[in-house]
Amino acid sequence: MVKHLRSAPDTAGLTEIHRTAYRPWGGYSSVLSGERFQVKRLFVKPGKKLSLQKHHHRAEHWIVVRGTAEVSVDGTVTTLSENQSIYLPLGCVHRLANPGKIELELIEVQTGSYLGEDDIIRIEDEFGRA
């Protein structure tokens, strides 16, 4: 089956990864990536938030799986619950926070010309990375 998927033209460029990276706010696992997309599972500890940031080469779509997400996009704050989602256009200034008492879990779908972790322009960060 794997040999067939690797040789089929429509799936040959896909990569499945299940590595988990831990950060002060929680972490993420890369689930699937292709030429112009990447899917990650993010988990954010209660009371923690990610950097206020933007990207030059990618847009993102966040889908809440569990918990409550507080999302800031270009200064507008939105609260999302389970099964709700938000689109983050390329270049927007955004931040994800978990205001709840349980771990926030979401799926992040990235699309764009470059999806490397070095395409994060941190504007503000409570962990001293900006």
mmCIF file of N, CA and C in Angstrom:
data_model
loop_
_atom_site.group_PDB
_atom_site.id
_atom_site.type_symbol
_atom_site.label_atom_id
_atom_site.label_comp_id
_atom_site.label_asym_id
_atom_site.label_seq_id
_atom_site.Cartn_x
_atom_site.Cartn_y
_atom_site.Cartn_z
ATOM 1 N N MET A 1 0.829 -1.192 0.000
ATOM 2 C CA MET A 1 0.000 0.000 0.000
ATOM 3 C C MET A 1 0.875 1.260 0.000
ATOM 4 N N VAL A 2 1.865 1.321 0.900
ATOM 5 C CA VAL A 2 2.747 2.489 0.970
ATOM 6 C C VAL A 2 3.505 2.655 -0.342
ATOM 7 N N LYS A 3 3.997 1.553 -0.890
ATOM 8 C CA LYS A 3 4.721 1.608 -2.158
ATOM 9 C C LYS A 3 3.828 2.171 -3.263
ATOM 10 N N HIS A 4 2.567 1.746 -3.282
ATOM 11 C CA HIS A 4 1.618 2.254 -4.273
ATOM 12 C C HIS A 4 1.397 3.761 -4.095
ATOM 13 N N LEU A 5 1.203 4.223 -2.857
ATOM 14 C CA LEU A 5 0.968 5.650 -2.606
ATOM 15 C C LEU A 5 2.167 6.493 -3.011
ATOM 16 N N ARG A 6 3.364 5.997 -2.748
ATOM 17 C CA ARG A 6 4.569 6.751 -3.101
ATOM 18 C C ARG A 6 4.762 6.858 -4.609
ATOM 19 N N SER A 7 4.293 5.856 -5.359
ATOM 20 C CA SER A 7 4.481 5.880 -6.809
ATOM 21 C C SER A 7 3.325 6.542 -7.551
ATOM 22 N N ALA A 8 2.171 6.697 -6.907
ATOM 23 C CA ALA A 8 1.021 7.333 -7.559
ATOM 24 C C ALA A 8 1.284 8.827 -7.722
ATOM 25 N N PRO A 9 1.060 9.394 -8.915
ATOM 26 C CA PRO A 9 1.365 10.813 -9.152
ATOM 27 C C PRO A 9 0.658 11.774 -8.203
ATOM 28 N N ASP A 10 -0.571 11.474 -7.806
ATOM 29 C CA ASP A 10 -1.311 12.418 -6.965
ATOM 30 C C ASP A 10 -0.927 12.355 -5.492
ATOM 31 N N THR A 11 -0.174 11.352 -5.057
ATOM 32 C CA THR A 11 0.238 11.264 -3.653
ATOM 33 C C THR A 11 1.752 11.186 -3.479
ATOM 34 N N ALA A 12 2.504 11.152 -4.552
ATOM 35 C CA ALA A 12 3.959 10.983 -4.467
ATOM 36 C C ALA A 12 4.647 12.121 -3.725
ATOM 37 N N GLY A 13 4.104 13.342 -3.780
ATOM 38 C CA GLY A 13 4.737 14.486 -3.129
ATOM 39 C C GLY A 13 4.320 14.709 -1.691
ATOM 40 N N LEU A 14 3.453 13.870 -1.150
ATOM 41 C CA LEU A 14 2.976 14.044 0.224
ATOM 42 C C LEU A 14 3.966 13.464 1.224
ATOM 43 N N THR A 15 4.047 14.095 2.378
ATOM 44 C CA THR A 15 4.879 13.604 3.463
ATOM 45 C C THR A 15 4.041 13.555 4.723
ATOM 46 N N GLU A 16 4.084 12.438 5.424
ATOM 47 C CA GLU A 16 3.405 12.343 6.711
ATOM 48 C C GLU A 16 4.450 12.405 7.802
ATOM 49 N N ILE A 17 4.234 13.289 8.771
ATOM 50 C CA ILE A 17 5.168 13.493 9.869
ATOM 51 C C ILE A 17 4.364 13.482 11.163
ATOM 52 N N HIS A 18 4.926 12.929 12.210
ATOM 53 C CA HIS A 18 4.226 12.939 13.490
ATOM 54 C C HIS A 18 5.152 13.381 14.618
ATOM 55 N N ARG A 19 6.078 14.285 14.331
ATOM 56 C CA ARG A 19 7.015 14.805 15.309
ATOM 57 C C ARG A 19 6.335 15.903 16.116
ATOM 58 N N THR A 20 6.533 15.886 17.426
ATOM 59 C CA THR A 20 5.954 16.917 18.286
ATOM 60 C C THR A 20 7.055 17.862 18.744
ATOM 61 N N ALA A 21 6.808 19.164 18.565
ATOM 62 C CA ALA A 21 7.727 20.208 19.034
ATOM 63 C C ALA A 21 7.076 20.892 20.226
ATOM 64 N N TYR A 22 7.803 21.000 21.328
ATOM 65 C CA TYR A 22 7.268 21.620 22.540
ATOM 66 C C TYR A 22 7.760 23.059 22.646
ATOM 67 N N ARG A 23 6.860 23.945 23.045
ATOM 68 C CA ARG A 23 7.145 25.363 23.215
ATOM 69 C C ARG A 23 6.672 25.789 24.602
ATOM 70 N N PRO A 24 7.065 26.974 25.076
ATOM 71 C CA PRO A 24 6.622 27.420 26.416
ATOM 72 C C PRO A 24 5.096 27.524 26.543
ATOM 73 N N TRP A 25 4.404 27.746 25.432
ATOM 74 C CA TRP A 25 2.942 27.890 25.428
ATOM 75 C C TRP A 25 2.200 26.573 25.233
ATOM 76 N N GLY A 26 2.908 25.514 24.845
ATOM 77 C CA GLY A 26 2.284 24.213 24.545
ATOM 78 C C GLY A 26 3.127 23.486 23.528
ATOM 79 N N GLY A 27 2.613 23.361 22.296
ATOM 80 C CA GLY A 27 3.402 22.735 21.250
ATOM 81 C C GLY A 27 2.576 22.393 20.033
ATOM 82 N N TYR A 28 3.223 21.681 19.088
ATOM 83 C CA TYR A 28 2.526 21.282 17.867
ATOM 84 C C TYR A 28 3.134 20.003 17.315
ATOM 85 N N SER A 29 2.321 19.284 16.557
ATOM 86 C CA SER A 29 2.767 18.115 15.811
ATOM 87 C C SER A 29 2.498 18.374 14.345
ATOM 88 N N SER A 30 3.484 18.146 13.505
ATOM 89 C CA SER A 30 3.271 18.215 12.066
ATOM 90 C C SER A 30 2.603 16.918 11.646
ATOM 91 N N VAL A 31 1.469 17.021 11.001
ATOM 92 C CA VAL A 31 0.676 15.845 10.652
ATOM 93 C C VAL A 31 0.875 15.445 9.198
ATOM 94 N N LEU A 32 0.839 16.424 8.291
ATOM 95 C CA LEU A 32 0.926 16.138 6.863
ATOM 96 C C LEU A 32 1.456 17.367 6.149
ATOM 97 N N SER A 33 2.315 17.164 5.141
ATOM 98 C CA SER A 33 2.782 18.310 4.366
ATOM 99 C C SER A 33 2.942 17.924 2.909
ATOM 100 N N GLY A 34 2.758 18.910 2.059
ATOM 101 C CA GLY A 34 2.928 18.747 0.621
ATOM 102 C C GLY A 34 3.670 19.947 0.080
ATOM 103 N N GLU A 35 3.639 20.132 -1.239
ATOM 104 C CA GLU A 35 4.431 21.189 -1.870
ATOM 105 C C GLU A 35 4.033 22.591 -1.405
ATOM 106 N N ARG A 36 2.745 22.885 -1.255
ATOM 107 C CA ARG A 36 2.309 24.231 -0.867
ATOM 108 C C ARG A 36 1.336 24.216 0.305
ATOM 109 N N PHE A 37 1.390 23.149 1.115
ATOM 110 C CA PHE A 37 0.517 23.096 2.285
ATOM 111 C C PHE A 37 1.168 22.292 3.402
ATOM 112 N N GLN A 38 0.695 22.546 4.620
ATOM 113 C CA GLN A 38 1.134 21.796 5.793
ATOM 114 C C GLN A 38 -0.018 21.783 6.800
ATOM 115 N N VAL A 39 -0.212 20.643 7.446
ATOM 116 C CA VAL A 39 -1.251 20.500 8.466
ATOM 117 C C VAL A 39 -0.568 20.199 9.794
ATOM 118 N N LYS A 40 -0.938 20.966 10.831
ATOM 119 C CA LYS A 40 -0.377 20.766 12.170
ATOM 120 C C LYS A 40 -1.499 20.630 13.191
ATOM 121 N N ARG A 41 -1.211 19.917 14.268
ATOM 122 C CA ARG A 41 -2.088 19.863 15.439
ATOM 123 C C ARG A 41 -1.402 20.698 16.509
ATOM 124 N N LEU A 42 -2.044 21.795 16.931
ATOM 125 C CA LEU A 42 -1.496 22.669 17.968
ATOM 126 C C LEU A 42 -2.204 22.413 19.285
ATOM 127 N N PHE A 43 -1.463 22.498 20.380
ATOM 128 C CA PHE A 43 -2.074 22.444 21.707
ATOM 129 C C PHE A 43 -1.485 23.583 22.534
ATOM 130 N N VAL A 44 -2.392 24.324 23.197
ATOM 131 C CA VAL A 44 -2.006 25.510 23.958
ATOM 132 C C VAL A 44 -2.456 25.321 25.403
ATOM 133 N N LYS A 45 -1.521 25.485 26.332
ATOM 134 C CA LYS A 45 -1.817 25.330 27.756
ATOM 135 C C LYS A 45 -2.791 26.409 28.223
ATOM 136 N N PRO A 46 -3.608 26.109 29.233
ATOM 137 C CA PRO A 46 -4.531 27.117 29.779
ATOM 138 C C PRO A 46 -3.782 28.378 30.216
ATOM 139 N N GLY A 47 -4.319 29.539 29.827
ATOM 140 C CA GLY A 47 -3.733 30.819 30.211
ATOM 141 C C GLY A 47 -2.543 31.264 29.378
ATOM 142 N N LYS A 48 -2.105 30.461 28.420
ATOM 143 C CA LYS A 48 -0.928 30.808 27.605
ATOM 144 C C LYS A 48 -1.350 31.385 26.258
ATOM 145 N N LYS A 49 -0.400 32.101 25.619
ATOM 146 C CA LYS A 49 -0.653 32.659 24.299
ATOM 147 C C LYS A 49 0.619 32.600 23.466
ATOM 148 N N LEU A 50 0.443 32.553 22.163
ATOM 149 C CA LEU A 50 1.554 32.548 21.233
ATOM 150 C C LEU A 50 1.984 33.984 20.957
ATOM 151 N N SER A 51 3.065 34.143 20.231
ATOM 152 C CA SER A 51 3.555 35.469 19.842
ATOM 153 C C SER A 51 2.521 36.201 19.002
ATOM 154 N N LEU A 52 2.524 37.528 19.124
ATOM 155 C CA LEU A 52 1.835 38.366 18.149
ATOM 156 C C LEU A 52 2.764 38.348 16.942
ATOM 157 N N GLN A 53 2.267 37.875 15.789
ATOM 158 C CA GLN A 53 3.154 37.585 14.673
ATOM 159 C C GLN A 53 2.468 37.779 13.332
ATOM 160 N N LYS A 54 3.290 37.673 12.277
ATOM 161 C CA LYS A 54 2.772 37.648 10.915
ATOM 162 C C LYS A 54 3.710 36.798 10.068
ATOM 163 N N HIS A 55 3.262 36.487 8.857
ATOM 164 C CA HIS A 55 4.039 35.664 7.930
ATOM 165 C C HIS A 55 4.086 36.346 6.564
ATOM 166 N N HIS A 56 5.229 36.260 5.894
ATOM 167 C CA HIS A 56 5.377 36.845 4.557
ATOM 168 C C HIS A 56 4.957 35.893 3.445
ATOM 169 N N HIS A 57 4.936 34.587 3.726
ATOM 170 C CA HIS A 57 4.762 33.619 2.640
ATOM 171 C C HIS A 57 3.610 32.643 2.824
ATOM 172 N N ARG A 58 2.848 32.751 3.891
ATOM 173 C CA ARG A 58 1.781 31.770 4.096
ATOM 174 C C ARG A 58 0.545 32.374 4.745
ATOM 175 N N ALA A 59 -0.581 31.751 4.441
ATOM 176 C CA ALA A 59 -1.854 32.017 5.103
ATOM 177 C C ALA A 59 -2.140 30.807 5.985
ATOM 178 N N GLU A 60 -3.018 30.974 6.970
ATOM 179 C CA GLU A 60 -3.354 29.870 7.872
ATOM 180 C C GLU A 60 -4.858 29.813 8.092
ATOM 181 N N HIS A 61 -5.323 28.612 8.370
ATOM 182 C CA HIS A 61 -6.726 28.389 8.729
ATOM 183 C C HIS A 61 -6.696 27.571 10.019
ATOM 184 N N TRP A 62 -7.340 28.069 11.075
ATOM 185 C CA TRP A 62 -7.361 27.384 12.368
ATOM 186 C C TRP A 62 -8.753 26.831 12.628
ATOM 187 N N ILE A 63 -8.826 25.566 13.028
ATOM 188 C CA ILE A 63 -10.083 24.907 13.388
ATOM 189 C C ILE A 63 -9.960 24.429 14.829
ATOM 190 N N VAL A 64 -10.860 24.872 15.701
ATOM 191 C CA VAL A 64 -10.813 24.488 17.113
ATOM 192 C C VAL A 64 -11.395 23.088 17.269
ATOM 193 N N VAL A 65 -10.616 22.195 17.863
ATOM 194 C CA VAL A 65 -11.040 20.819 18.120
ATOM 195 C C VAL A 65 -11.568 20.685 19.544
ATOM 196 N N ARG A 66 -10.868 21.326 20.493
ATOM 197 C CA ARG A 66 -11.256 21.229 21.905
ATOM 198 C C ARG A 66 -10.829 22.501 22.619
ATOM 199 N N GLY A 67 -11.681 22.991 23.514
ATOM 200 C CA GLY A 67 -11.354 24.177 24.293
ATOM 201 C C GLY A 67 -11.886 25.449 23.661
ATOM 202 N N THR A 68 -11.348 26.569 24.130
ATOM 203 C CA THR A 68 -11.750 27.895 23.664
ATOM 204 C C THR A 68 -10.514 28.647 23.194
ATOM 205 N N ALA A 69 -10.604 29.248 22.005
ATOM 206 C CA ALA A 69 -9.495 30.020 21.444
ATOM 207 C C ALA A 69 -9.863 31.493 21.419
ATOM 208 N N GLU A 70 -8.921 32.323 21.829
ATOM 209 C CA GLU A 70 -9.059 33.768 21.670
ATOM 210 C C GLU A 70 -8.075 34.156 20.569
ATOM 211 N N VAL A 71 -8.617 34.647 19.453
ATOM 212 C CA VAL A 71 -7.806 34.932 18.273
ATOM 213 C C VAL A 71 -7.838 36.424 17.973
ATOM 214 N N SER A 72 -6.663 37.012 17.845
ATOM 215 C CA SER A 72 -6.540 38.416 17.455
ATOM 216 C C SER A 72 -6.033 38.457 16.018
ATOM 217 N N VAL A 73 -6.771 39.163 15.144
ATOM 218 C CA VAL A 73 -6.376 39.325 13.744
ATOM 219 C C VAL A 73 -6.435 40.811 13.409
ATOM 220 N N ASP A 74 -5.277 41.399 13.163
ATOM 221 C CA ASP A 74 -5.187 42.828 12.845
ATOM 222 C C ASP A 74 -5.948 43.689 13.856
ATOM 223 N N GLY A 75 -5.822 43.347 15.135
ATOM 224 C CA GLY A 75 -6.414 44.136 16.215
ATOM 225 C C GLY A 75 -7.831 43.769 16.605
ATOM 226 N N THR A 76 -8.493 42.910 15.837
ATOM 227 C CA THR A 76 -9.852 42.469 16.165
ATOM 228 C C THR A 76 -9.782 41.126 16.876
ATOM 229 N N VAL A 77 -10.372 41.044 18.071
ATOM 230 C CA VAL A 77 -10.322 39.819 18.872
ATOM 231 C C VAL A 77 -11.632 39.050 18.707
ATOM 232 N N THR A 78 -11.511 37.748 18.435
ATOM 233 C CA THR A 78 -12.651 36.851 18.264
ATOM 234 C C THR A 78 -12.458 35.647 19.165
ATOM 235 N N THR A 79 -13.540 35.189 19.787
ATOM 236 C CA THR A 79 -13.497 33.971 20.597
ATOM 237 C C THR A 79 -14.123 32.836 19.796
ATOM 238 N N LEU A 80 -13.394 31.722 19.713
ATOM 239 C CA LEU A 80 -13.866 30.551 18.978
ATOM 240 C C LEU A 80 -14.041 29.377 19.921
ATOM 241 N N SER A 81 -15.100 28.608 19.706
ATOM 242 C CA SER A 81 -15.367 27.389 20.469
ATOM 243 C C SER A 81 -15.134 26.179 19.574
ATOM 244 N N GLU A 82 -15.326 24.997 20.144
ATOM 245 C CA GLU A 82 -15.144 23.754 19.397
ATOM 246 C C GLU A 82 -15.936 23.780 18.092
ATOM 247 N N ASN A 83 -15.316 23.283 17.028
ATOM 248 C CA ASN A 83 -15.889 23.183 15.684
ATOM 249 C C ASN A 83 -16.022 24.524 14.966
ATOM 250 N N GLN A 84 -15.471 25.597 15.517
ATOM 251 C CA GLN A 84 -15.453 26.877 14.816
ATOM 252 C C GLN A 84 -14.062 27.093 14.230
ATOM 253 N N SER A 85 -13.991 27.942 13.205
ATOM 254 C CA SER A 85 -12.708 28.157 12.536
ATOM 255 C C SER A 85 -12.548 29.614 12.131
ATOM 256 N N ILE A 86 -11.314 29.951 11.764
ATOM 257 C CA ILE A 86 -11.000 31.309 11.310
ATOM 258 C C ILE A 86 -9.891 31.227 10.266
ATOM 259 N N TYR A 87 -9.974 32.099 9.273
ATOM 260 C CA TYR A 87 -8.966 32.193 8.222
ATOM 261 C C TYR A 87 -8.051 33.379 8.517
ATOM 262 N N LEU A 88 -6.743 33.162 8.425
ATOM 263 C CA LEU A 88 -5.737 34.201 8.666
ATOM 264 C C LEU A 88 -5.014 34.472 7.345
ATOM 265 N N PRO A 89 -5.364 35.575 6.660
ATOM 266 C CA PRO A 89 -4.733 35.843 5.366
ATOM 267 C C PRO A 89 -3.238 36.138 5.496
ATOM 268 N N LEU A 90 -2.527 35.887 4.436
ATOM 269 C CA LEU A 90 -1.099 36.175 4.376
ATOM 270 C C LEU A 90 -0.852 37.626 4.784
ATOM 271 N N GLY A 91 0.116 37.837 5.671
ATOM 272 C CA GLY A 91 0.506 39.180 6.085
ATOM 273 C C GLY A 91 -0.268 39.770 7.243
ATOM 274 N N CYS A 92 -1.353 39.128 7.676
ATOM 275 C CA CYS A 92 -2.117 39.694 8.797
ATOM 276 C C CYS A 92 -1.342 39.514 10.105
ATOM 277 N N VAL A 93 -1.518 40.449 11.027
ATOM 278 C CA VAL A 93 -0.900 40.363 12.353
ATOM 279 C C VAL A 93 -1.872 39.597 13.238
ATOM 280 N N HIS A 94 -1.407 38.483 13.810
ATOM 281 C CA HIS A 94 -2.323 37.610 14.542
ATOM 282 C C HIS A 94 -1.684 37.004 15.789
ATOM 283 N N ARG A 95 -2.568 36.529 16.670
ATOM 284 C CA ARG A 95 -2.134 35.870 17.904
ATOM 285 C C ARG A 95 -3.211 34.881 18.324
ATOM 286 N N LEU A 96 -2.776 33.772 18.906
ATOM 287 C CA LEU A 96 -3.663 32.747 19.449
ATOM 288 C C LEU A 96 -3.442 32.668 20.949
ATOM 289 N N ALA A 97 -4.535 32.627 21.716
ATOM 290 C CA ALA A 97 -4.447 32.504 23.175
ATOM 291 C C ALA A 97 -5.478 31.499 23.658
ATOM 292 N N ASN A 98 -5.189 30.898 24.810
ATOM 293 C CA ASN A 98 -6.123 29.987 25.467
ATOM 294 C C ASN A 98 -6.583 30.632 26.769
ATOM 295 N N PRO A 99 -7.785 31.238 26.771
ATOM 296 C CA PRO A 99 -8.292 31.869 27.988
ATOM 297 C C PRO A 99 -8.979 30.879 28.928
ATOM 298 N N GLY A 100 -9.084 29.629 28.505
ATOM 299 C CA GLY A 100 -9.850 28.634 29.259
ATOM 300 C C GLY A 100 -9.066 27.924 30.341
ATOM 301 N N LYS A 101 -9.727 26.944 30.950
ATOM 302 C CA LYS A 101 -9.138 26.154 32.033
ATOM 303 C C LYS A 101 -8.655 24.781 31.562
ATOM 304 N N ILE A 102 -8.980 24.416 30.306
ATOM 305 C CA ILE A 102 -8.498 23.153 29.743
ATOM 306 C C ILE A 102 -7.584 23.452 28.559
ATOM 307 N N GLU A 103 -6.781 22.467 28.188
ATOM 308 C CA GLU A 103 -5.881 22.635 27.057
ATOM 309 C C GLU A 103 -6.678 22.895 25.777
ATOM 310 N N LEU A 104 -6.227 23.869 24.995
ATOM 311 C CA LEU A 104 -6.812 24.179 23.695
ATOM 312 C C LEU A 104 -6.143 23.295 22.651
ATOM 313 N N GLU A 105 -6.946 22.648 21.827
ATOM 314 C CA GLU A 105 -6.417 21.835 20.733
ATOM 315 C C GLU A 105 -7.025 22.344 19.436
ATOM 316 N N LEU A 106 -6.171 22.574 18.436
ATOM 317 C CA LEU A 106 -6.703 22.995 17.145
ATOM 318 C C LEU A 106 -5.883 22.425 16.008
ATOM 319 N N ILE A 107 -6.499 22.423 14.842
ATOM 320 C CA ILE A 107 -5.823 22.010 13.618
ATOM 321 C C ILE A 107 -5.488 23.278 12.846
ATOM 322 N N GLU A 108 -4.239 23.368 12.406
ATOM 323 C CA GLU A 108 -3.778 24.508 11.614
ATOM 324 C C GLU A 108 -3.451 24.010 10.212
ATOM 325 N N VAL A 109 -4.057 24.637 9.211
ATOM 326 C CA VAL A 109 -3.747 24.328 7.817
ATOM 327 C C VAL A 109 -3.023 25.538 7.238
ATOM 328 N N GLN A 110 -1.775 25.337 6.847
ATOM 329 C CA GLN A 110 -0.963 26.404 6.253
ATOM 330 C C GLN A 110 -0.928 26.209 4.738
ATOM 331 N N THR A 111 -1.048 27.312 3.987
ATOM 332 C CA THR A 111 -0.895 27.263 2.538
ATOM 333 C C THR A 111 -0.018 28.431 2.108
ATOM 334 N N GLY A 112 0.813 28.197 1.101
ATOM 335 C CA GLY A 112 1.644 29.285 0.616
ATOM 336 C C GLY A 112 2.884 28.798 -0.097
ATOM 337 N N SER A 113 3.694 29.753 -0.521
ATOM 338 C CA SER A 113 4.885 29.445 -1.308
ATOM 339 C C SER A 113 6.051 28.955 -0.460
ATOM 340 N N TYR A 114 6.050 29.281 0.839
ATOM 341 C CA TYR A 114 7.117 28.843 1.743
ATOM 342 C C TYR A 114 6.507 28.636 3.125
ATOM 343 N N LEU A 115 6.754 27.473 3.731
ATOM 344 C CA LEU A 115 6.094 27.115 4.986
ATOM 345 C C LEU A 115 7.075 26.856 6.125
ATOM 346 N N GLY A 116 8.298 27.323 6.013
ATOM 347 C CA GLY A 116 9.303 27.096 7.047
ATOM 348 C C GLY A 116 9.007 27.853 8.332
ATOM 349 N N GLU A 117 9.517 27.311 9.449
ATOM 350 C CA GLU A 117 9.320 27.944 10.761
ATOM 351 C C GLU A 117 10.019 29.304 10.859
ATOM 352 N N ASP A 118 10.952 29.588 9.949
ATOM 353 C CA ASP A 118 11.621 30.888 9.987
ATOM 354 C C ASP A 118 10.809 31.990 9.298
ATOM 355 N N ASP A 119 9.612 31.670 8.811
ATOM 356 C CA ASP A 119 8.706 32.698 8.280
ATOM 357 C C ASP A 119 7.733 33.140 9.375
ATOM 358 N N ILE A 120 8.277 33.413 10.547
ATOM 359 C CA ILE A 120 7.498 33.956 11.662
ATOM 360 C C ILE A 120 8.154 35.274 12.051
ATOM 361 N N ILE A 121 7.442 36.365 11.831
ATOM 362 C CA ILE A 121 7.927 37.681 12.232
ATOM 363 C C ILE A 121 7.225 38.012 13.539
ATOM 364 N N ARG A 122 7.960 37.883 14.658
ATOM 365 C CA ARG A 122 7.370 38.129 15.978
ATOM 366 C C ARG A 122 7.361 39.624 16.273
ATOM 367 N N ILE A 123 6.198 40.127 16.644
ATOM 368 C CA ILE A 123 6.030 41.539 16.961
ATOM 369 C C ILE A 123 6.065 41.739 18.470
ATOM 370 N N GLU A 124 5.487 40.790 19.184
ATOM 371 C CA GLU A 124 5.415 40.840 20.651
ATOM 372 C C GLU A 124 5.403 39.397 21.149
ATOM 373 N N ASP A 125 6.142 39.129 22.244
ATOM 374 C CA ASP A 125 6.221 37.757 22.736
ATOM 375 C C ASP A 125 6.507 37.757 24.232
ATOM 376 N N GLU A 126 5.674 37.058 25.004
ATOM 377 C CA GLU A 126 5.867 37.031 26.457
ATOM 378 C C GLU A 126 6.998 36.103 26.892
ATOM 379 N N PHE A 127 7.618 35.396 25.945
ATOM 380 C CA PHE A 127 8.718 34.496 26.272
ATOM 381 C C PHE A 127 10.066 35.034 25.791
ATOM 382 N N GLY A 128 10.126 36.330 25.438
ATOM 383 C CA GLY A 128 11.382 36.971 25.071
ATOM 384 C C GLY A 128 11.933 36.598 23.714
ATOM 385 N N ARG A 129 11.084 36.178 22.774
ATOM 386 C CA ARG A 129 11.563 35.778 21.447
ATOM 387 C C ARG A 129 11.335 36.843 20.382
ATOM 388 N N ALA A 130 10.750 37.979 20.734
ATOM 389 C CA ALA A 130 10.466 39.021 19.715
ATOM 390 C C ALA A 130 11.695 39.866 19.454
#
